[in-house]
Amino acid sequence: MASSSLVPVLPLLLLLLVCPDMAVSAAAPGGSSCYTRLFSFGDSITDAGNLASLSPNISVLEPPYGETFFGRPTGRFCDGRLIVDFIAAALRLPFLAPYLTGRTANDFRQGANFAVAGATALSHDFFRDMGLNLTLIPPYSLDVQLEWFKRVLHLLGPTEQERKDIMSRSLFLMGEIGGNDYNHPFFQNRSFAAEIKPLVPKVIQKIESAVKVLIGLGAKTIVVPGNVPMGCIPRYLAMFRSINPGDYDAAGCLRWLNDFAELHNRALKRVLERIPRDPTTVTVIYGDYYGAVLEITRNPHKHGFTNLIACCGDGGPYNSGSLFSCNATSIVCPDPSKRISWDGIHFTEAVYRFVARGVLDGPYAAPSPILSKCRC
Ligand SMILES: *[C@@H]1O[C@H](CO)[C@@H](O)[C@H](O)[C@H]1NC(C)=O
Ligand SMILES: *[C@@H]1O[C@H](CO)[C@@H](O)[C@H](O)[C@H]1NC(C)=O
Ligand SMILES: *[C@@H]1O[C@H](CO)[C@@H](O)[C@H](O)[C@H]1NC(C)=O
Ligand SMILES: *[C@@H]1O[C@H](CO)[C@@H](O)[C@H](O)[C@H]1NC(C)=O
């Protein structure tokens, strides 16, 4: 990376040469990319401090969380940066303020992050009615996050015209969301066939309606990521260990759980394609987090990774013998950048970087990668 100082210059030059509209915005103070703001929704894959701001004793606020990049815990469920952080950087935006840590319009002038770790697409009441223990399910589901967004939108744009303008020039990252709608019942030993699998259409419908709300408010570019390969996650691998080799794929992931994530993703893609919109002005991009992570699990060495064992954990199977097994007393691997899983549930910064690049530049985005819009 000796020429790294040249790397940002090249796309900018191309932009100036090829895109007359964008040359103007590139020169405008504060707005140096094709999107002037980024707003994100979701769960712990995207949460950069919302849950931690509410729970000061949470283990993500202890080392070794944050050790790779920030050098301290930040409330991110990772050793370093998240996908949303890499997307913000690619758009030349700063780290987004977690909604619950900001107050004024100035705090959110380049966007906001509404994601909350543990959050679900379906409402809190839905899981109460299902009889789940709500201790680990925060009452900040997608509907709540959308209400927060509307507050910020009104803070940033007092007039209708200003709000329309903000919506049309912002990038929206809607997810990943929905994974916890399945994780919570799985971790509470609910039946896969009778209780968890039947949730898929409800979860998809909730995500669809959130995308429609954003489009209704004037959003022009929305990225909607799918679920990750659940069968490659250490906590699931430890929980559903099998003596039947046929239950595992060549990468050592549990086939039935990956099949389930694929089922969710297929349904999501189908629904996204059908959302009514003006295709000349509105783009809905499917973020293929699944495909990106699966590529790493299938060819770990090619991408600089070793195995599926969590970097930080309790020494149990897959170093993930219990649900929250990474904290200040844990066994931590010497080089997180070589591991796929950080804490048994969440990925390492190294994985998030790869996924983010795949969504920004392709090939893990459909119909087109995020930055293709910035190149006209
Ligand atoms: C949170 O942590 C602080 C400092 O470690 C401790 O004094 C306090 O009792 C803890 N609070 C709860 C609710 O566990
Ligand atoms: C709910 O879960 C919490 C945290 O795992 C646990 O401490 C509590 O005992 C559980 N409550 C019930 C009623 O099972
Ligand atoms: C789920 O089942 C496992 C294994 O039987 C048990 O250790 C765990 O406590 C159960 N969890 C809940 C939330 O019931
Ligand atoms: C840290 O995690 C281990 C399991 O990995 C657990 O036994 C221990 O109680 C946790 N410590 C704290 C302070 O949460």
Tab-separated table of N, CA, C and O in Angstrom, residues 203-310:
chain	number	residue	atom	x	y	z
A	203	VAL	N	-41.013	-11.443	9.020
A	203	VAL	CA	-39.804	-10.611	9.099
A	203	VAL	C	-39.583	-9.875	7.777
A	203	VAL	O	-39.318	-8.668	7.760
A	204	ILE	N	-39.725	-10.608	6.683
A	204	ILE	CA	-39.522	-10.007	5.357
A	204	ILE	C	-40.525	-8.875	5.128
A	204	ILE	O	-40.172	-7.808	4.623
A	205	GLN	N	-41.763	-9.113	5.531
A	205	GLN	CA	-42.792	-8.093	5.337
A	205	GLN	C	-42.459	-6.813	6.109
A	205	GLN	O	-42.677	-5.708	5.642
A	206	LYS	N	-41.891	-7.011	7.301
A	206	LYS	CA	-41.517	-5.851	8.125
A	206	LYS	C	-40.402	-5.044	7.453
A	206	LYS	O	-40.427	-3.810	7.444
A	207	ILE	N	-39.426	-5.747	6.906
A	207	ILE	CA	-38.323	-5.048	6.225
A	207	ILE	C	-38.863	-4.329	4.985
A	207	ILE	O	-38.524	-3.175	4.708
A	208	GLU	N	-39.729	-5.022	4.260
A	208	GLU	CA	-40.344	-4.420	3.074
A	208	GLU	C	-41.070	-3.125	3.444
A	208	GLU	O	-40.933	-2.104	2.760
A	209	SER	N	-41.824	-3.172	4.530
A	209	SER	CA	-42.607	-1.982	4.860
A	209	SER	C	-41.678	-0.845	5.289
A	209	SER	O	-41.954	0.323	5.003
A	210	ALA	N	-40.558	-1.167	5.928
A	210	ALA	CA	-39.598	-0.112	6.295
A	210	ALA	C	-39.001	0.536	5.047
A	210	ALA	O	-38.835	1.760	4.988
A	211	VAL	N	-38.682	-0.276	4.040
A	211	VAL	CA	-38.132	0.270	2.789
A	211	VAL	C	-39.172	1.174	2.130
A	211	VAL	O	-38.853	2.261	1.630
A	212	LYS	N	-40.434	0.733	2.172
A	212	LYS	CA	-41.499	1.557	1.574
A	212	LYS	C	-41.658	2.884	2.307
A	212	LYS	O	-41.928	3.913	1.671
A	213	VAL	N	-41.508	2.872	3.612
A	213	VAL	CA	-41.585	4.127	4.376
A	213	VAL	C	-40.504	5.084	3.902
A	213	VAL	O	-40.768	6.264	3.646
A	214	LEU	N	-39.272	4.576	3.738
A	214	LEU	CA	-38.172	5.446	3.301
A	214	LEU	C	-38.426	5.979	1.886
A	214	LEU	O	-38.220	7.166	1.619
A	215	ILE	N	-38.899	5.117	1.015
A	215	ILE	CA	-39.199	5.573	-0.352
A	215	ILE	C	-40.306	6.625	-0.313
A	215	ILE	O	-40.236	7.651	-0.996
A	216	GLY	N	-41.312	6.388	0.527
A	216	GLY	CA	-42.415	7.341	0.665
A	216	GLY	C	-41.929	8.707	1.138
A	216	GLY	O	-42.488	9.748	0.780
A	217	LEU	N	-40.879	8.716	1.948
A	217	LEU	CA	-40.325	9.978	2.438
A	217	LEU	C	-39.394	10.628	1.419
A	217	LEU	O	-38.910	11.737	1.633
A	218	GLY	N	-39.110	9.901	0.328
A	218	GLY	CA	-38.296	10.497	-0.724
A	218	GLY	C	-36.906	9.900	-0.892
A	218	GLY	O	-36.083	10.463	-1.625
A	219	ALA	N	-36.628	8.772	-0.236
A	219	ALA	CA	-35.302	8.152	-0.381
A	219	ALA	C	-35.086	7.700	-1.819
A	219	ALA	O	-36.016	7.228	-2.477
A	220	LYS	N	-33.849	7.873	-2.292
A	220	LYS	CA	-33.538	7.495	-3.674
A	220	LYS	C	-32.596	6.287	-3.749
A	220	LYS	O	-32.573	5.594	-4.761
A	221	THR	N	-31.811	6.057	-2.716
A	221	THR	CA	-30.899	4.918	-2.745
A	221	THR	C	-30.903	4.221	-1.393
A	221	THR	O	-30.539	4.813	-0.376
A	222	ILE	N	-31.341	2.961	-1.412
A	222	ILE	CA	-31.461	2.192	-0.175
A	222	ILE	C	-30.739	0.868	-0.366
A	222	ILE	O	-31.005	0.149	-1.336
A	223	VAL	N	-29.835	0.558	0.556
A	223	VAL	CA	-29.142	-0.725	0.542
A	223	VAL	C	-29.800	-1.615	1.596
A	223	VAL	O	-29.932	-1.206	2.754
A	224	VAL	N	-30.227	-2.808	1.184
A	224	VAL	CA	-30.883	-3.716	2.119
A	224	VAL	C	-30.092	-5.026	2.169
A	224	VAL	O	-30.182	-5.840	1.253
A	225	PRO	N	-29.282	-5.215	3.203
A	225	PRO	CA	-28.487	-6.437	3.297
A	225	PRO	C	-29.321	-7.625	3.770
A	225	PRO	O	-30.286	-7.471	4.518
A	226	GLY	N	-28.917	-8.795	3.335
A	226	GLY	CA	-29.539	-10.027	3.803
A	226	GLY	C	-28.844	-10.557	5.037
A	226	GLY	O	-27.937	-9.928	5.593
A	227	ASN	N	-29.283	-11.726	5.478
A	227	ASN	CA	-28.688	-12.376	6.649
A	227	ASN	C	-27.331	-12.989	6.282
A	227	ASN	O	-27.048	-13.254	5.118
A	228	VAL	N	-26.513	-13.204	7.284
A	228	VAL	CA	-25.188	-13.823	7.107
A	228	VAL	C	-25.328	-15.349	7.162
A	228	VAL	O	-26.383	-15.854	7.552
A	229	PRO	N	-24.277	-16.093	6.785
A	229	PRO	CA	-24.354	-17.561	6.875
A	229	PRO	C	-24.366	-18.014	8.339
A	229	PRO	O	-23.318	-18.163	8.973
A	230	MET	N	-25.565	-18.207	8.871
A	230	MET	CA	-25.708	-18.539	10.298
A	230	MET	C	-24.983	-19.831	10.659
A	230	MET	O	-24.501	-19.995	11.770
A	231	GLY	N	-24.924	-20.736	9.699
A	231	GLY	CA	-24.300	-22.042	9.955
A	231	GLY	C	-22.789	-21.986	10.107
A	231	GLY	O	-22.156	-22.998	10.432
A	232	CYS	N	-22.185	-20.830	9.869
A	232	CYS	CA	-20.731	-20.669	10.019
A	232	CYS	C	-20.384	-19.914	11.296
A	232	CYS	O	-19.222	-19.603	11.549
A	233	ILE	N	-21.398	-19.579	12.102
A	233	ILE	CA	-21.188	-18.766	13.298
A	233	ILE	C	-20.869	-19.679	14.489
A	233	ILE	O	-21.604	-20.632	14.767
A	234	PRO	N	-19.752	-19.421	15.190
A	234	PRO	CA	-19.297	-20.316	16.244
A	234	PRO	C	-20.365	-20.678	17.283
A	234	PRO	O	-20.486	-21.838	17.682
A	235	ARG	N	-21.145	-19.705	17.720
A	235	ARG	CA	-22.147	-20.008	18.742
A	235	ARG	C	-23.147	-21.050	18.223
A	235	ARG	O	-23.553	-21.955	18.928
A	236	TYR	N	-23.542	-20.903	16.956
A	236	TYR	CA	-24.463	-21.887	16.376
A	236	TYR	C	-23.750	-23.219	16.172
A	236	TYR	O	-24.331	-24.283	16.398
A	237	LEU	N	-22.494	-23.163	15.740
A	237	LEU	CA	-21.743	-24.404	15.534
A	237	LEU	C	-21.599	-25.156	16.858
A	237	LEU	O	-21.686	-26.387	16.899
A	238	ALA	N	-21.405	-24.412	17.947
A	238	ALA	CA	-21.261	-25.046	19.262
A	238	ALA	C	-22.603	-25.575	19.759
A	238	ALA	O	-22.689	-26.652	20.341
A	239	MET	N	-23.656	-24.792	19.492
A	239	MET	CA	-24.979	-25.150	19.989
A	239	MET	C	-25.569	-26.368	19.269
A	239	MET	O	-26.258	-27.179	19.879
A	240	PHE	N	-25.288	-26.464	17.979
A	240	PHE	CA	-25.906	-27.527	17.172
A	240	PHE	C	-24.865	-28.494	16.642
A	240	PHE	O	-24.950	-28.962	15.510
A	241	ARG	N	-23.872	-28.817	17.497
A	241	ARG	CA	-22.841	-29.753	17.073
A	241	ARG	C	-23.459	-31.089	16.684
A	241	ARG	O	-24.384	-31.571	17.334
A	242	SER	N	-22.916	-31.673	15.636
A	242	SER	CA	-23.496	-32.914	15.128
A	242	SER	C	-22.402	-33.948	14.903
A	242	SER	O	-21.271	-33.601	14.558
A	243	ILE	N	-22.753	-35.226	15.110
A	243	ILE	CA	-21.780	-36.285	14.832
A	243	ILE	C	-21.901	-36.774	13.384
A	243	ILE	O	-21.121	-37.595	12.940
A	244	ASN	N	-22.865	-36.217	12.662
A	244	ASN	CA	-23.066	-36.629	11.283
A	244	ASN	C	-22.303	-35.690	10.338
A	244	ASN	O	-22.690	-34.539	10.172
A	245	PRO	N	-21.220	-36.190	9.705
A	245	PRO	CA	-20.420	-35.318	8.833
A	245	PRO	C	-21.265	-34.694	7.720
A	245	PRO	O	-20.957	-33.591	7.245
A	246	GLY	N	-22.330	-35.359	7.328
A	246	GLY	CA	-23.185	-34.843	6.266
A	246	GLY	C	-23.900	-33.553	6.646
A	246	GLY	O	-24.421	-32.854	5.776
A	247	ASP	N	-23.918	-33.231	7.939
A	247	ASP	CA	-24.557	-31.982	8.361
A	247	ASP	C	-23.704	-30.759	8.054
A	247	ASP	O	-24.183	-29.632	8.153
A	248	TYR	N	-22.421	-31.003	7.705
A	248	TYR	CA	-21.484	-29.888	7.483
A	248	TYR	C	-21.113	-29.775	6.012
A	248	TYR	O	-20.979	-30.781	5.314
A	249	ASP	N	-20.901	-28.544	5.571
A	249	ASP	CA	-20.375	-28.345	4.221
A	249	ASP	C	-18.844	-28.438	4.248
A	249	ASP	O	-18.251	-28.652	5.321
A	250	ALA	N	-18.217	-28.274	3.103
A	250	ALA	CA	-16.764	-28.458	3.026
A	250	ALA	C	-16.023	-27.438	3.885
A	250	ALA	O	-14.893	-27.679	4.318
A	251	ALA	N	-16.660	-26.305	4.159
A	251	ALA	CA	-16.019	-25.271	4.968
A	251	ALA	C	-16.198	-25.527	6.466
A	251	ALA	O	-15.631	-24.808	7.287
A	252	GLY	N	-17.024	-26.536	6.819
A	252	GLY	CA	-17.269	-26.822	8.231
A	252	GLY	C	-18.464	-26.079	8.801
A	252	GLY	O	-18.653	-26.035	10.018
A	253	CYS	N	-19.277	-25.519	7.935
A	253	CYS	CA	-20.483	-24.808	8.380
A	253	CYS	C	-21.679	-25.755	8.381
A	253	CYS	O	-21.714	-26.716	7.613
A	254	LEU	N	-22.651	-25.455	9.223
A	254	LEU	CA	-23.853	-26.284	9.296
A	254	LEU	C	-24.782	-25.956	8.126
A	254	LEU	O	-25.259	-24.833	7.980
A	255	ARG	N	-24.995	-26.995	7.304
A	255	ARG	CA	-25.779	-26.788	6.082
A	255	ARG	C	-27.189	-26.285	6.355
A	255	ARG	O	-27.671	-25.360	5.684
A	256	TRP	N	-27.876	-26.907	7.326
A	256	TRP	CA	-29.296	-26.573	7.505
A	256	TRP	C	-29.465	-25.124	7.946
A	256	TRP	O	-30.440	-24.470	7.578
A	257	LEU	N	-28.500	-24.620	8.708
A	257	LEU	CA	-28.611	-23.223	9.137
A	257	LEU	C	-28.292	-22.263	7.992
A	257	LEU	O	-28.922	-21.205	7.868
A	258	ASN	N	-27.322	-22.620	7.170
A	258	ASN	CA	-27.059	-21.786	5.992
A	258	ASN	C	-28.235	-21.836	5.026
A	258	ASN	O	-28.599	-20.813	4.435
A	259	ASP	N	-28.836	-23.005	4.889
A	259	ASP	CA	-30.035	-23.117	4.038
A	259	ASP	C	-31.131	-22.185	4.550
A	259	ASP	O	-31.848	-21.556	3.767
A	260	PHE	N	-31.222	-22.100	5.867
A	260	PHE	CA	-32.255	-21.242	6.451
A	260	PHE	C	-31.968	-19.763	6.150
A	260	PHE	O	-32.865	-19.014	5.753
A	261	ALA	N	-30.698	-19.367	6.315
A	261	ALA	CA	-30.334	-17.976	5.988
A	261	ALA	C	-30.618	-17.696	4.512
A	261	ALA	O	-31.093	-16.615	4.145
A	262	GLU	N	-30.343	-18.686	3.659
A	262	GLU	CA	-30.619	-18.511	2.217
A	262	GLU	C	-32.107	-18.371	1.939
A	262	GLU	O	-32.513	-17.612	1.055
A	263	LEU	N	-32.905	-19.119	2.697
A	263	LEU	CA	-34.362	-19.027	2.535
A	263	LEU	C	-34.819	-17.584	2.816
A	263	LEU	O	-35.585	-16.983	2.055
A	264	HIS	N	-34.317	-17.030	3.927
A	264	HIS	CA	-34.629	-15.646	4.278
A	264	HIS	C	-34.168	-14.706	3.154
A	264	HIS	O	-34.922	-13.832	2.724
A	265	ASN	N	-32.952	-14.928	2.678
A	265	ASN	CA	-32.387	-14.004	1.684
A	265	ASN	C	-33.127	-14.073	0.350
A	265	ASN	O	-33.337	-13.044	-0.298
A	266	ARG	N	-33.511	-15.276	-0.056
A	266	ARG	CA	-34.277	-15.404	-1.311
A	266	ARG	C	-35.591	-14.653	-1.209
A	266	ARG	O	-35.991	-13.924	-2.119
A	267	ALA	N	-36.269	-14.824	-0.074
A	267	ALA	CA	-37.555	-14.142	0.116
A	267	ALA	C	-37.346	-12.632	0.128
A	267	ALA	O	-38.136	-11.881	-0.457
A	268	LEU	N	-36.274	-12.195	0.763
A	268	LEU	CA	-35.990	-10.755	0.817
A	268	LEU	C	-35.740	-10.203	-0.584
A	268	LEU	O	-36.297	-9.168	-0.967
A	269	LYS	N	-34.912	-10.889	-1.357
A	269	LYS	CA	-34.600	-10.416	-2.709
A	269	LYS	C	-35.854	-10.331	-3.575
A	269	LYS	O	-36.051	-9.364	-4.311
A	270	ARG	N	-36.703	-11.362	-3.479
A	270	ARG	CA	-37.952	-11.364	-4.253
A	270	ARG	C	-38.791	-10.142	-3.930
A	270	ARG	O	-39.292	-9.448	-4.821
A	271	VAL	N	-38.925	-9.876	-2.635
A	271	VAL	CA	-39.760	-8.758	-2.197
A	271	VAL	C	-39.147	-7.426	-2.635
A	271	VAL	O	-39.855	-6.522	-3.089
A	272	LEU	N	-37.835	-7.301	-2.534
A	272	LEU	CA	-37.186	-6.035	-2.913
A	272	LEU	C	-37.386	-5.737	-4.391
A	272	LEU	O	-37.587	-4.585	-4.781
A	273	GLU	N	-37.330	-6.790	-5.204
A	273	GLU	CA	-37.503	-6.576	-6.641
A	273	GLU	C	-38.901	-6.054	-6.965
A	273	GLU	O	-39.092	-5.358	-7.953
A	274	ARG	N	-39.862	-6.430	-6.114
A	274	ARG	CA	-41.261	-6.090	-6.419
A	274	ARG	C	-41.733	-4.784	-5.795
A	274	ARG	O	-42.860	-4.359	-6.044
A	275	ILE	N	-40.942	-4.168	-4.946
A	275	ILE	CA	-41.399	-2.931	-4.293
A	275	ILE	C	-41.665	-1.858	-5.350
A	275	ILE	O	-40.791	-1.557	-6.159
A	276	PRO	N	-42.872	-1.302	-5.355
A	276	PRO	CA	-43.199	-0.307	-6.376
A	276	PRO	C	-42.312	0.927	-6.226
A	276	PRO	O	-42.110	1.422	-5.124
A	277	ARG	N	-41.760	1.357	-7.332
A	277	ARG	CA	-40.894	2.544	-7.318
A	277	ARG	C	-40.666	3.000	-8.740
A	277	ARG	O	-40.902	2.256	-9.682
A	278	ASP	N	-40.171	4.233	-8.865
A	278	ASP	CA	-39.772	4.732	-10.177
A	278	ASP	C	-38.318	4.317	-10.393
A	278	ASP	O	-37.422	4.886	-9.764
A	279	PRO	N	-38.079	3.319	-11.253
A	279	PRO	CA	-36.722	2.783	-11.371
A	279	PRO	C	-35.732	3.790	-11.941
A	279	PRO	O	-34.519	3.585	-11.834
A	280	THR	N	-36.230	4.869	-12.517
A	280	THR	CA	-35.281	5.851	-13.045
A	280	THR	C	-34.702	6.728	-11.928
A	280	THR	O	-33.657	7.339	-12.099
A	281	THR	N	-35.391	6.794	-10.793
A	281	THR	CA	-34.880	7.653	-9.719
A	281	THR	C	-34.594	6.899	-8.419
A	281	THR	O	-33.822	7.378	-7.597
A	282	VAL	N	-35.248	5.749	-8.220
A	282	VAL	CA	-35.085	5.035	-6.945
A	282	VAL	C	-34.343	3.728	-7.177
A	282	VAL	O	-34.717	2.934	-8.036
A	283	THR	N	-33.281	3.520	-6.404
A	283	THR	CA	-32.500	2.283	-6.497
A	283	THR	C	-32.546	1.557	-5.163
A	283	THR	O	-32.227	2.146	-4.123
A	284	VAL	N	-32.951	0.305	-5.204
A	284	VAL	CA	-32.901	-0.539	-4.010
A	284	VAL	C	-31.847	-1.611	-4.271
A	284	VAL	O	-31.974	-2.403	-5.210
A	285	ILE	N	-30.798	-1.580	-3.469
A	285	ILE	CA	-29.668	-2.489	-3.666
A	285	ILE	C	-29.721	-3.602	-2.625
A	285	ILE	O	-29.825	-3.327	-1.421
A	286	TYR	N	-29.650	-4.847	-3.077
A	286	TYR	CA	-29.542	-5.961	-2.138
A	286	TYR	C	-28.073	-6.134	-1.766
A	286	TYR	O	-27.214	-6.282	-2.652
A	287	GLY	N	-27.785	-6.071	-0.464
A	287	GLY	CA	-26.410	-6.248	0.011
A	287	GLY	C	-26.181	-7.711	0.352
A	287	GLY	O	-26.766	-8.230	1.301
A	288	ASP	N	-25.303	-8.339	-0.418
A	288	ASP	CA	-25.125	-9.786	-0.264
A	288	ASP	C	-24.061	-10.105	0.791
A	288	ASP	O	-22.994	-10.631	0.481
A	289	TYR	N	-24.377	-9.791	2.052
A	289	TYR	CA	-23.463	-10.113	3.155
A	289	TYR	C	-23.225	-11.622	3.193
A	289	TYR	O	-22.133	-12.087	3.516
A	290	TYR	N	-24.273	-12.363	2.873
A	290	TYR	CA	-24.187	-13.823	2.892
A	290	TYR	C	-23.105	-14.313	1.929
A	290	TYR	O	-22.207	-15.069	2.302
A	291	GLY	N	-23.192	-13.855	0.695
A	291	GLY	CA	-22.238	-14.293	-0.320
A	291	GLY	C	-20.808	-13.913	0.035
A	291	GLY	O	-19.868	-14.684	-0.176
A	292	ALA	N	-20.648	-12.718	0.592
A	292	ALA	CA	-19.299	-12.241	0.928
A	292	ALA	C	-18.691	-13.084	2.053
A	292	ALA	O	-17.539	-13.519	1.967
A	293	VAL	N	-19.476	-13.325	3.102
A	293	VAL	CA	-18.938	-14.120	4.224
A	293	VAL	C	-18.722	-15.566	3.784
A	293	VAL	O	-17.720	-16.200	4.154
A	294	LEU	N	-19.637	-16.080	2.972
A	294	LEU	CA	-19.487	-17.462	2.515
A	294	LEU	C	-18.199	-17.639	1.694
A	294	LEU	O	-17.490	-18.638	1.831
A	295	GLU	N	-17.888	-16.650	0.869
A	295	GLU	CA	-16.648	-16.700	0.087
A	295	GLU	C	-15.435	-16.831	1.018
A	295	GLU	O	-14.526	-17.622	0.760
A	296	ILE	N	-15.447	-16.085	2.108
A	296	ILE	CA	-14.335	-16.168	3.069
A	296	ILE	C	-14.282	-17.546	3.726
A	296	ILE	O	-13.202	-18.124	3.876
A	297	THR	N	-15.444	-18.082	4.102
A	297	THR	CA	-15.425	-19.390	4.783
A	297	THR	C	-14.987	-20.491	3.819
A	297	THR	O	-14.378	-21.469	4.236
A	298	ARG	N	-15.296	-20.326	2.533
A	298	ARG	CA	-14.943	-21.367	1.567
A	298	ARG	C	-13.484	-21.301	1.154
A	298	ARG	O	-12.881	-22.319	0.830
A	299	ASN	N	-12.939	-20.097	1.120
A	299	ASN	CA	-11.545	-19.916	0.716
A	299	ASN	C	-10.801	-19.067	1.742
A	299	ASN	O	-10.304	-17.987	1.421
A	300	PRO	N	-10.748	-19.549	2.994
A	300	PRO	CA	-10.184	-18.691	4.042
A	300	PRO	C	-8.748	-18.265	3.750
A	300	PRO	O	-8.407	-17.082	3.910
A	301	HIS	N	-7.913	-19.194	3.302
A	301	HIS	CA	-6.486	-18.872	3.137
A	301	HIS	C	-6.263	-17.841	2.047
A	301	HIS	O	-5.445	-16.938	2.188
A	302	LYS	N	-7.052	-17.958	0.984
A	302	LYS	CA	-6.959	-16.979	-0.104
A	302	LYS	C	-7.182	-15.546	0.403
A	302	LYS	O	-6.620	-14.588	-0.122
A	303	HIS	N	-8.025	-15.424	1.429
A	303	HIS	CA	-8.353	-14.091	1.935
A	303	HIS	C	-7.621	-13.750	3.232
A	303	HIS	O	-7.934	-12.752	3.886
A	304	GLY	N	-6.689	-14.631	3.625
A	304	GLY	CA	-5.874	-14.325	4.808
A	304	GLY	C	-6.458	-14.776	6.136
A	304	GLY	O	-6.033	-14.311	7.194
A	305	PHE	N	-7.434	-15.697	6.071
A	305	PHE	CA	-8.055	-16.161	7.308
A	305	PHE	C	-7.653	-17.605	7.609
A	305	PHE	O	-7.188	-18.325	6.720
A	306	THR	N	-7.843	-17.998	8.872
A	306	THR	CA	-7.486	-19.360	9.268
A	306	THR	C	-8.713	-20.260	9.375
A	306	THR	O	-8.937	-21.099	8.510
A	307	ASN	N	-9.514	-20.095	10.426
A	307	ASN	CA	-10.591	-21.062	10.671
A	307	ASN	C	-11.823	-20.380	11.262
A	307	ASN	O	-11.869	-19.160	11.393
A	308	LEU	N	-12.812	-21.207	11.619
A	308	LEU	CA	-14.106	-20.690	12.085
A	308	LEU	C	-14.151	-20.468	13.599
A	308	LEU	O	-15.180	-20.068	14.128
A	309	ILE	N	-13.042	-20.743	14.296
A	309	ILE	CA	-13.051	-20.630	15.754
A	309	ILE	C	-13.011	-19.149	16.156
A	309	ILE	O	-12.240	-18.365	15.605
A	310	ALA	N	-13.880	-18.792	17.124
A	310	ALA	CA	-13.948	-17.381	17.534
A	310	ALA	C	-12.606	-16.906	18.075
A	310	ALA	O	-11.891	-17.652	18.747
